[in-house]
PDB file of C-alpha atoms in Angstrom:
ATOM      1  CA  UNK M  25     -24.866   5.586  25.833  1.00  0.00           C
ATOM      2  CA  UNK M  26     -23.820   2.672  23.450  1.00  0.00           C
ATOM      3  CA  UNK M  27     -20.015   2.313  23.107  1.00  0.00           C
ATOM      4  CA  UNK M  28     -20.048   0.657  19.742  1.00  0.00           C
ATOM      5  CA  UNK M  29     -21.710   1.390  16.339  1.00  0.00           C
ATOM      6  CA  UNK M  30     -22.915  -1.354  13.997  1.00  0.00           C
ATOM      7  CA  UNK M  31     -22.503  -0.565  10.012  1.00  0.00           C
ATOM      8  CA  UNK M  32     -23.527  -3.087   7.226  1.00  0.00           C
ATOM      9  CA  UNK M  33     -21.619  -3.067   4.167  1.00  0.00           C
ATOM     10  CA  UNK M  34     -23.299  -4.608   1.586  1.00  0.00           C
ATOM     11  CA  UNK M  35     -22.512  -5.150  -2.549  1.00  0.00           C
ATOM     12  CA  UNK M  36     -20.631  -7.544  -4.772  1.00  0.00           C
ATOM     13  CA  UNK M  37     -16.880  -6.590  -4.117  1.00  0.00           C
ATOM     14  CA  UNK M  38     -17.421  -6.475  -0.562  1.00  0.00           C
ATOM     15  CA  UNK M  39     -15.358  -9.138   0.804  1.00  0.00           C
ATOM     16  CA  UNK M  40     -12.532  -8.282  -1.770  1.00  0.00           C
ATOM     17  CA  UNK M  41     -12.422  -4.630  -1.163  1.00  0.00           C
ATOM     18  CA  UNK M  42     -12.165  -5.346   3.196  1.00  0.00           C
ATOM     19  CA  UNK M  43      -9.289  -7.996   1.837  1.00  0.00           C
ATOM     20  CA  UNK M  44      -7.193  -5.506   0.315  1.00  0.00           C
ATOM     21  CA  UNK M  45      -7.598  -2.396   3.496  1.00  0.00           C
ATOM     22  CA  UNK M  46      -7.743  -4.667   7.015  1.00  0.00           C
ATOM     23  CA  UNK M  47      -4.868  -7.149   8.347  1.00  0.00           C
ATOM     24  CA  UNK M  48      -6.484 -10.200   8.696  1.00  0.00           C
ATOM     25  CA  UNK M  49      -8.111 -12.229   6.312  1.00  0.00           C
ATOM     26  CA  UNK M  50     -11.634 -11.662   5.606  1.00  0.00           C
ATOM     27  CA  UNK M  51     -11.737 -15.088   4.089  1.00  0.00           C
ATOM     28  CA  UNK M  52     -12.278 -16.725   7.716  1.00  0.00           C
ATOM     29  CA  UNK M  53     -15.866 -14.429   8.307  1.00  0.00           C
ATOM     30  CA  UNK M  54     -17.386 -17.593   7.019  1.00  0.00           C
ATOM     31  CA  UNK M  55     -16.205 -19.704  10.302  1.00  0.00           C
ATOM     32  CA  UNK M  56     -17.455 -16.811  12.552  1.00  0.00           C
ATOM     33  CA  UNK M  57     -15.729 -13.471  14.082  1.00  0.00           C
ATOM     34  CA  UNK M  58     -12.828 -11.936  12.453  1.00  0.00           C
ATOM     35  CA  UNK M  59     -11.084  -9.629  14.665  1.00  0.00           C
ATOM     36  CA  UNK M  60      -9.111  -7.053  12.441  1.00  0.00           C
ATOM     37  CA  UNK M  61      -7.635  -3.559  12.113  1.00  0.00           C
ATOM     38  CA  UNK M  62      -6.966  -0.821   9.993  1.00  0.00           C
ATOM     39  CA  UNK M  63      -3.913   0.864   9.645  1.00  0.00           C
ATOM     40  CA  UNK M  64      -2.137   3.828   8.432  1.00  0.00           C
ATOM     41  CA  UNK M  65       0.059   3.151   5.346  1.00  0.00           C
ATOM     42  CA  UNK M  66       3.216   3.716   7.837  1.00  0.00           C
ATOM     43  CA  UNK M  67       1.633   0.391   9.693  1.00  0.00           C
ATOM     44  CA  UNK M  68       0.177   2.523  12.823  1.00  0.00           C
ATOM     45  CA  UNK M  69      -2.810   2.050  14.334  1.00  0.00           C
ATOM     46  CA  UNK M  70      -6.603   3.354  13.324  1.00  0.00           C
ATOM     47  CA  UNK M  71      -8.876   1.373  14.541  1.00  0.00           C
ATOM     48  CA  UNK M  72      -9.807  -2.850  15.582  1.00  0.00           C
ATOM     49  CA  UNK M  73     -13.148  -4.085  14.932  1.00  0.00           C
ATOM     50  CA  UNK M  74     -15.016  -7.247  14.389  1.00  0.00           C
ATOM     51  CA  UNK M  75     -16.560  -8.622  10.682  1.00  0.00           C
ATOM     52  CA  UNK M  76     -19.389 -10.837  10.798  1.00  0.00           C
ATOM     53  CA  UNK M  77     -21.014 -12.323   7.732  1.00  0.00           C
ATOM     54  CA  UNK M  78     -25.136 -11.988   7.499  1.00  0.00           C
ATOM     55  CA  UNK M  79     -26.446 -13.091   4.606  1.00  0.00           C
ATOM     56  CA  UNK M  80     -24.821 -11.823   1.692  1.00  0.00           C
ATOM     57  CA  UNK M  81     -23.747  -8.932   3.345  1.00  0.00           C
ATOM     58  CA  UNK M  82     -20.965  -7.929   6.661  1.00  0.00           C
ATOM     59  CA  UNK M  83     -21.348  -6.398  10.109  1.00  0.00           C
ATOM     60  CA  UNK M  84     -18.784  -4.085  11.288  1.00  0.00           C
ATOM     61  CA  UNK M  85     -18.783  -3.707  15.402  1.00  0.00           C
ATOM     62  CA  UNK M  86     -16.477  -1.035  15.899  1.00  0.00           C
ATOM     63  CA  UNK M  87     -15.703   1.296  19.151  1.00  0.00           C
ATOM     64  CA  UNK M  88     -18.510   4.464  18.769  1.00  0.00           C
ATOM     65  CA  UNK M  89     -15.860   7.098  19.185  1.00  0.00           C
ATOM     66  CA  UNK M  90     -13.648   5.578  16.091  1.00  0.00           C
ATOM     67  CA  UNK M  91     -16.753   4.613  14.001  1.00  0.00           C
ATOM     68  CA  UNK M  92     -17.196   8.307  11.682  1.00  0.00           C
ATOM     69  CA  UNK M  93     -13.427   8.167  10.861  1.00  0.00           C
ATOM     70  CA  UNK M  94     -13.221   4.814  10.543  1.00  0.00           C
ATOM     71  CA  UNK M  95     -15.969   5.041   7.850  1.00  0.00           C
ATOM     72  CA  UNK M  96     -14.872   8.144   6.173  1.00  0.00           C
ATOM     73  CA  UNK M  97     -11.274   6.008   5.371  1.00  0.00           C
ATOM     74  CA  UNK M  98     -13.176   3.443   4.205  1.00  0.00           C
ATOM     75  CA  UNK M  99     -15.025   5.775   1.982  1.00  0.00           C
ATOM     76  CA  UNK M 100     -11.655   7.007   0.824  1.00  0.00           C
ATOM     77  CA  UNK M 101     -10.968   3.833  -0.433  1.00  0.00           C
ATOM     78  CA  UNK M 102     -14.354   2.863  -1.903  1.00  0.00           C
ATOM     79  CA  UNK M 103     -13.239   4.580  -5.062  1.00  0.00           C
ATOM     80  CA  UNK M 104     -15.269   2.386  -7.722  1.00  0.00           C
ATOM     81  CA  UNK M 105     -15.605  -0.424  -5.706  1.00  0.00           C
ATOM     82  CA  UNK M 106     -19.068  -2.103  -5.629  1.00  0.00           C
ATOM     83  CA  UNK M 107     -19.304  -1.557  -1.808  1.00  0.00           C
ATOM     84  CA  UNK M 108     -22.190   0.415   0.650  1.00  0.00           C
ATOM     85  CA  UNK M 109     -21.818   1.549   3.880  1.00  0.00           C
ATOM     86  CA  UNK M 110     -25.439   2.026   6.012  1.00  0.00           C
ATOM     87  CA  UNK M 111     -26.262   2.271   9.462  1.00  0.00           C
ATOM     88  CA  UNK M 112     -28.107  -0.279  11.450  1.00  0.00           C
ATOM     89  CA  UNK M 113     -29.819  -0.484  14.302  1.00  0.00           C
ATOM     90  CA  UNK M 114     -28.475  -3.421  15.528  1.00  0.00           C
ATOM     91  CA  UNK M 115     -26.318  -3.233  19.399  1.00  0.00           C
ATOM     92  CA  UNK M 116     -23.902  -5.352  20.729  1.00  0.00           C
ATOM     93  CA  UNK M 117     -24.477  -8.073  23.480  1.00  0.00           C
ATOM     94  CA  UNK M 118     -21.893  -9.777  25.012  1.00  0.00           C
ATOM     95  CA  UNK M 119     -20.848 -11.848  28.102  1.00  0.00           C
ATOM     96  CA  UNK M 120     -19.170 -14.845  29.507  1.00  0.00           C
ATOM     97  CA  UNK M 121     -21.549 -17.425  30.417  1.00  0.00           C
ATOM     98  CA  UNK M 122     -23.361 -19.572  28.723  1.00  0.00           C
ATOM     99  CA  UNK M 123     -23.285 -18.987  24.712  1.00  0.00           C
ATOM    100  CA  UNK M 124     -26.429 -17.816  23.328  1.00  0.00           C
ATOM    101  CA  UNK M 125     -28.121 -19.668  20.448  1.00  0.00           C
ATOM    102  CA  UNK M 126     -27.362 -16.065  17.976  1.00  0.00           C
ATOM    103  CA  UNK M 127     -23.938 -15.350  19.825  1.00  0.00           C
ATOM    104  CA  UNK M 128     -20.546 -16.292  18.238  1.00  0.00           C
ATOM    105  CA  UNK M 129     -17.031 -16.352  19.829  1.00  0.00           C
ATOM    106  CA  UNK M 130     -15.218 -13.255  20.733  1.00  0.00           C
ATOM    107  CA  UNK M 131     -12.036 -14.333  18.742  1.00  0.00           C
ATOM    108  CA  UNK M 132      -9.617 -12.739  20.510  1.00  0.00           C
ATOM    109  CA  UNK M 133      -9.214 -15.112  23.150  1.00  0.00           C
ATOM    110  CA  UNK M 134     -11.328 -17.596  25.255  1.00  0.00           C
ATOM    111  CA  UNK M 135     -12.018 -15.519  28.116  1.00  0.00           C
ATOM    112  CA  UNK M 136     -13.975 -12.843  26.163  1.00  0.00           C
ATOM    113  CA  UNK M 137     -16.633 -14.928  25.881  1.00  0.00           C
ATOM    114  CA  UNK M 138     -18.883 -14.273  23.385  1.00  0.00           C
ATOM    115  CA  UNK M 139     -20.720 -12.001  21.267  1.00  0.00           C
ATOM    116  CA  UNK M 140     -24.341 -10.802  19.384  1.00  0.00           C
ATOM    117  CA  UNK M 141     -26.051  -8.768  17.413  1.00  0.00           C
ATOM    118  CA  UNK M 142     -29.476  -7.773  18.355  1.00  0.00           C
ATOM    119  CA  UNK M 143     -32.498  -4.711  17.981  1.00  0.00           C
ATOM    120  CA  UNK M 144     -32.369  -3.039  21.830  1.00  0.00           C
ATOM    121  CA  UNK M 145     -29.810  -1.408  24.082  1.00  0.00           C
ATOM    122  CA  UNK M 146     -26.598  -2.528  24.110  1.00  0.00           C
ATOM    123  CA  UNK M 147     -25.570  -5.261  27.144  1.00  0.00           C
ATOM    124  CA  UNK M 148     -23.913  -7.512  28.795  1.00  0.00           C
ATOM    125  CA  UNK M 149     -23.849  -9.644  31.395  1.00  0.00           C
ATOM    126  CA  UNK M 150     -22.155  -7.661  34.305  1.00  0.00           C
ATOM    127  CA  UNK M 151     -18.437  -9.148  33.465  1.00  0.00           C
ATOM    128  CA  UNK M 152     -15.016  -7.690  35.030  1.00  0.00           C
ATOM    129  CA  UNK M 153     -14.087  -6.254  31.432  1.00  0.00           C
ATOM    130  CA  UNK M 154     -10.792  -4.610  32.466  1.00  0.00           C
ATOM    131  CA  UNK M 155      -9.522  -7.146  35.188  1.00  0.00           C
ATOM    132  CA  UNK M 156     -10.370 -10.031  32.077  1.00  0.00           C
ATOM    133  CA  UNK M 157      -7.972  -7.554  29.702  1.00  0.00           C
ATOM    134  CA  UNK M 158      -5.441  -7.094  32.565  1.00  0.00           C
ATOM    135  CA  UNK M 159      -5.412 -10.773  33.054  1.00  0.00           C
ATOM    136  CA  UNK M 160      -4.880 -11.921  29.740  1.00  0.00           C
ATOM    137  CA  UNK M 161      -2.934  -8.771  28.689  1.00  0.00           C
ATOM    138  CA  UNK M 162      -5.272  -7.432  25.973  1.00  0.00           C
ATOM    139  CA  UNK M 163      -5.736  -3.576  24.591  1.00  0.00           C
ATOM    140  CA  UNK M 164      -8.697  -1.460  24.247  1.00  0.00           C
ATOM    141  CA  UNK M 165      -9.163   0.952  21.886  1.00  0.00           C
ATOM    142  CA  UNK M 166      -8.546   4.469  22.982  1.00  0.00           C
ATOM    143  CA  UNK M 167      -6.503   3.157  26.209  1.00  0.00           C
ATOM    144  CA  UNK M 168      -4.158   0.730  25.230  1.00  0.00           C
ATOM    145  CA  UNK M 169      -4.376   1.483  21.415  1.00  0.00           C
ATOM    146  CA  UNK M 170      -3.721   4.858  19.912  1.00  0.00           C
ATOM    147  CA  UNK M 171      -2.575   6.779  17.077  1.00  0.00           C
ATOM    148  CA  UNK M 172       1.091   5.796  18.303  1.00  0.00           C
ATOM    149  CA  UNK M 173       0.520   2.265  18.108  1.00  0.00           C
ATOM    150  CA  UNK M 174       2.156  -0.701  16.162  1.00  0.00           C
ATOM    151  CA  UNK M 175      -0.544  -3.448  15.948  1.00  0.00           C
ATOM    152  CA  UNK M 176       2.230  -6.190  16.463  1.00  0.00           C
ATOM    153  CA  UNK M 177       4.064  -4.405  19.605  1.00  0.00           C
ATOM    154  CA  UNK M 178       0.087  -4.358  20.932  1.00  0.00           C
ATOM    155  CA  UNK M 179      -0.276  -8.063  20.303  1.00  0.00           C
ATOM    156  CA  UNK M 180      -2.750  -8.057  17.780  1.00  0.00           C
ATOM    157  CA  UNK M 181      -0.753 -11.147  16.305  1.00  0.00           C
ATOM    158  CA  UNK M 182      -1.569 -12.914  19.285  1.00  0.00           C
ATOM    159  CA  UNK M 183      -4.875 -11.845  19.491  1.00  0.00           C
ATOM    160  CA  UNK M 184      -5.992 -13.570  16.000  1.00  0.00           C
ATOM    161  CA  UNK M 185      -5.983 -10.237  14.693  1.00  0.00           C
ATOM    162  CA  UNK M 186      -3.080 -10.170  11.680  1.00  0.00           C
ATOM    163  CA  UNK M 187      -2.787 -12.700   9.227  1.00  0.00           C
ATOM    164  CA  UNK M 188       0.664 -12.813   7.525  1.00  0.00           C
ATOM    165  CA  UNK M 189       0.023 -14.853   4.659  1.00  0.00           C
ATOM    166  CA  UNK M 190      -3.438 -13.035   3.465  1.00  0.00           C
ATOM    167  CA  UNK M 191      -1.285 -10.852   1.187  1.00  0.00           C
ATOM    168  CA  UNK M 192      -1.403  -6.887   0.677  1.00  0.00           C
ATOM    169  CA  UNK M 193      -3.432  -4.753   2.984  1.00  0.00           C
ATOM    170  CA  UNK M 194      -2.645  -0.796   4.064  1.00  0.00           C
ATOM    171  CA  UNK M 195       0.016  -0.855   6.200  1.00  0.00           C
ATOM    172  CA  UNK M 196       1.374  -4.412   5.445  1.00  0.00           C
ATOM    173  CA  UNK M 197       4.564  -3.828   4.735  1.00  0.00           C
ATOM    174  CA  UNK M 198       6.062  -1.912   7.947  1.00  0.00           C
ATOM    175  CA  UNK M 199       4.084  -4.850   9.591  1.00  0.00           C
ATOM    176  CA  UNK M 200       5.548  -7.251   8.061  1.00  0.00           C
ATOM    177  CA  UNK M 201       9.246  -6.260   8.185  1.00  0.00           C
ATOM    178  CA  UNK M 202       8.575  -5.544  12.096  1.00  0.00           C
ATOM    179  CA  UNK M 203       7.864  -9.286  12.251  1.00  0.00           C
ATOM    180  CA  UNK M 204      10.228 -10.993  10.057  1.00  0.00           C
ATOM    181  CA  UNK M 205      12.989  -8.544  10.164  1.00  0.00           C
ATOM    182  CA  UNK M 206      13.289  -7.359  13.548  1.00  0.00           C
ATOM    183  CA  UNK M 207      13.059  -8.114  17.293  1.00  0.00           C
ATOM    184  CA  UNK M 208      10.704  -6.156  18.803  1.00  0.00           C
ATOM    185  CA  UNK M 209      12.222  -3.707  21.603  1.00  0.00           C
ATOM    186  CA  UNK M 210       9.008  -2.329  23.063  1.00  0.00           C
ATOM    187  CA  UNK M 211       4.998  -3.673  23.407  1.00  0.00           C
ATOM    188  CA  UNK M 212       2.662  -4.249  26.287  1.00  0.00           C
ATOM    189  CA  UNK M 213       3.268  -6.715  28.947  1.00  0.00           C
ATOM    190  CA  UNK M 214       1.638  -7.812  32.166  1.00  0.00           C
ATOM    191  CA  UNK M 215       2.987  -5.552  35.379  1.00  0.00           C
ATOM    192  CA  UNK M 216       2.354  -6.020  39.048  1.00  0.00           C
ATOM    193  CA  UNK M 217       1.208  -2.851  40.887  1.00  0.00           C
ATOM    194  CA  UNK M 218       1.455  -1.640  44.498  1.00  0.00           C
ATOM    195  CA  UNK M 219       0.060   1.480  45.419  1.00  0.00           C
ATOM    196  CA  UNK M 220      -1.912   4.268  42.778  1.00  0.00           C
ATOM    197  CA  UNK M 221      -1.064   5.763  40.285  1.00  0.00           C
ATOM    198  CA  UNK M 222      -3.682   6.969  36.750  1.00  0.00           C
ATOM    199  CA  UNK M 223      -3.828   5.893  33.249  1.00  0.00           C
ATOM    200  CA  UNK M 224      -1.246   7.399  31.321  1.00  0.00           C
ATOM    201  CA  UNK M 225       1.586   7.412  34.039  1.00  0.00           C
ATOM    202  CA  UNK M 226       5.098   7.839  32.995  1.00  0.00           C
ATOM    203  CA  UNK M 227       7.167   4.436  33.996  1.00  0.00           C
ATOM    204  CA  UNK M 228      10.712   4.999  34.981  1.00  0.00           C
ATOM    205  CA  UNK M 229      13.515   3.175  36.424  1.00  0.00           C
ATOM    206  CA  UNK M 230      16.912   4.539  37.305  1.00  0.00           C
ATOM    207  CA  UNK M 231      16.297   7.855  36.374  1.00  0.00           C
ATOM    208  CA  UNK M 232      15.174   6.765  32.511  1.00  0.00           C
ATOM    209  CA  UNK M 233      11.632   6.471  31.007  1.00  0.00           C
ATOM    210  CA  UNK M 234      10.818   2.570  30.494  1.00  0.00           C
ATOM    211  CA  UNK M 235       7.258   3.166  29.369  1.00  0.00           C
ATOM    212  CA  UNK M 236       3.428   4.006  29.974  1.00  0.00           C
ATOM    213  CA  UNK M 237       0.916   2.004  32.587  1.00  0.00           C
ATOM    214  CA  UNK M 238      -2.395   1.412  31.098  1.00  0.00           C
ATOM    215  CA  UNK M 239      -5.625  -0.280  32.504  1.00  0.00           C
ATOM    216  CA  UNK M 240      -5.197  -1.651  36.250  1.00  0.00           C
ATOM    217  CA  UNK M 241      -7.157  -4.548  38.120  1.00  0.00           C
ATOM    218  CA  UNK M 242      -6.436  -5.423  41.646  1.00  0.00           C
ATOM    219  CA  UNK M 243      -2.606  -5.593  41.683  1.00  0.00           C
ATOM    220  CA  UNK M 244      -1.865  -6.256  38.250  1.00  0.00           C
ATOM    221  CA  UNK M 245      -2.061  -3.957  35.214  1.00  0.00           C
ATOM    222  CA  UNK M 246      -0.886  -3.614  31.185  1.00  0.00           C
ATOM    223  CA  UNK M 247       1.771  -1.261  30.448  1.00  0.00           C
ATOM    224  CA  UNK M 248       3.953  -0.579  27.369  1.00  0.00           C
ATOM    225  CA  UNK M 249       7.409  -1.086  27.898  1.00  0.00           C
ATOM    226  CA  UNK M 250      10.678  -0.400  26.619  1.00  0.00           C
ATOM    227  CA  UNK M 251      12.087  -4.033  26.975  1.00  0.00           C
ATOM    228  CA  UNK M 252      15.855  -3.377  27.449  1.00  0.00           C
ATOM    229  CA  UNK M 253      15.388  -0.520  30.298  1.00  0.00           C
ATOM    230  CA  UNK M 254      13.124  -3.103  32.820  1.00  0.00           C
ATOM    231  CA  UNK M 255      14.284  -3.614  35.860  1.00  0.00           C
ATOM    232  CA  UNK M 256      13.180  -5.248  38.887  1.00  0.00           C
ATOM    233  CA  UNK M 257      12.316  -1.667  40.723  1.00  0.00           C
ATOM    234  CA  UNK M 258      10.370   0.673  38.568  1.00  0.00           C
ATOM    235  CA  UNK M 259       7.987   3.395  39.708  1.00  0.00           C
ATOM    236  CA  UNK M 260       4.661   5.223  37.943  1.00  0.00           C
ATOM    237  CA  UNK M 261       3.507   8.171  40.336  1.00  0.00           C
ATOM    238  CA  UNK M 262       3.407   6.628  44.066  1.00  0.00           C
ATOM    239  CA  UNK M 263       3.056   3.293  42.856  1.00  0.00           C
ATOM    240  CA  UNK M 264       5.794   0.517  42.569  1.00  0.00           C
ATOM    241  CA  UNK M 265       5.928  -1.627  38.811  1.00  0.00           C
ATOM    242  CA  UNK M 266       7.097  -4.885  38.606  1.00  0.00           C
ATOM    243  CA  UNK M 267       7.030  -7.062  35.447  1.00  0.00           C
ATOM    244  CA  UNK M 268       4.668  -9.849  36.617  1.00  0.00           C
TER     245      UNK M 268
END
């Protein structure tokens, strides 16, 4: 079953109506991949996807379970905008060997590899996903990025996914003042891990909640962390947390 859903929008205003919802700018889709995501207009997290120009038109790669909502905002927004929104039946290929001739740079960062758009089944080319996220610290949708989520305390920023000098987008503002105006207290870091514990485990330390471990490879994993409660000890479940 694919995990990600291709849409082309399509129409005269479409670059300039994707400008003024998504927090990076749409400007660069002409030098390949933008990475981007919509927000809420309190600055939380809906969804991250990928833009790529074809033709006159753009390709949105977004995560299957987020792609109906994510389209039925954007529809919100349409209003009179001359914009489309159609299927295709284009699936996502990506790996970490050798670029292909019709692939283009997963964005994000340099161990992603790269990325294409073809007709077939989605693939890839049998890559560690997770232990490359762990590595490099990097969320998924659904895991690592939810509903609760502030795009710059998840790294997007760091990820090439915010711009801060595009201008107005849907959620700009609380995103902005987070990163001019204030030093962020919590986010996702790198932890070492010894023993088990599940996605979703409470972190603790000295009695108090320090935050939530995410996606695990080998001995390291992400977690979200409350920045002035680590400590050298902390626990999830059975399993000892350490801040790599």
């Amino acid at each position: 079953m694919a995990t990600r859903r291709v849409i082309r929008l399509s129409g005269p205003e479409t670059i300039d109506f994707l400008q003024g919802l998504v927090t990076n700018d749409v400007t660069k889709i002409d030098a390949g991949l933008v990475y981007a995501a919509l927000l809420t207009p309190q600055g939380k997290y809906l969804g991250d996807f990928f833009l790529k120009k074809q033709d006159d038109d753009v390709l949105l790669d977004l995560a299957e379970e987020q792609a109906d909502d994510i389209i039925r905002r954007l529809t919100m927004y349409k209003l009179r905008s001359k914009v489309s929104f159609e299927p295709t039946t284009l699936s996502v290929a990506r790996g970490t060997g050798e670029m292909p001739d019709d692939a283009l740079t997963d964005p994000r960062h340099p161990a992603l590899g790269w990325r294409a758009y073809r007709e077939g089944e989605e693939s890839d080319d049998g890559s560690d996903w997770d232990a490359i996220r762990v590595e490099h610290c990097i969320p998924a949708s659904g895991v690592e990025l939810t509903p609760d989520t502030f795009i710059l305390e998840a790294r997007l920023q760091d990820l090439n996914g915010v711009d801060f000098r595009k201008g107005c987008y849907v959620g700009q503002e609380v995103t902005a003042r987070m990163k001019h105006k204030t030093e962020l207290r919590k986010g996702l870091k790198q932890v070492r891990i010894s023993g088990d514990a599940p996605i979703g485990s409470e972190i603790t330390a000295n009695g108090k909640s320090v935050g939530t471990l995410f996606t695990q490879a080998g001995d390291k994993a992400i977690a979200y962390l409350r920045f002035d409660r680590v400590t050298d000890e902390m626990n999830a479940g059975d399993a000892k947390i350490s801040v790599s």
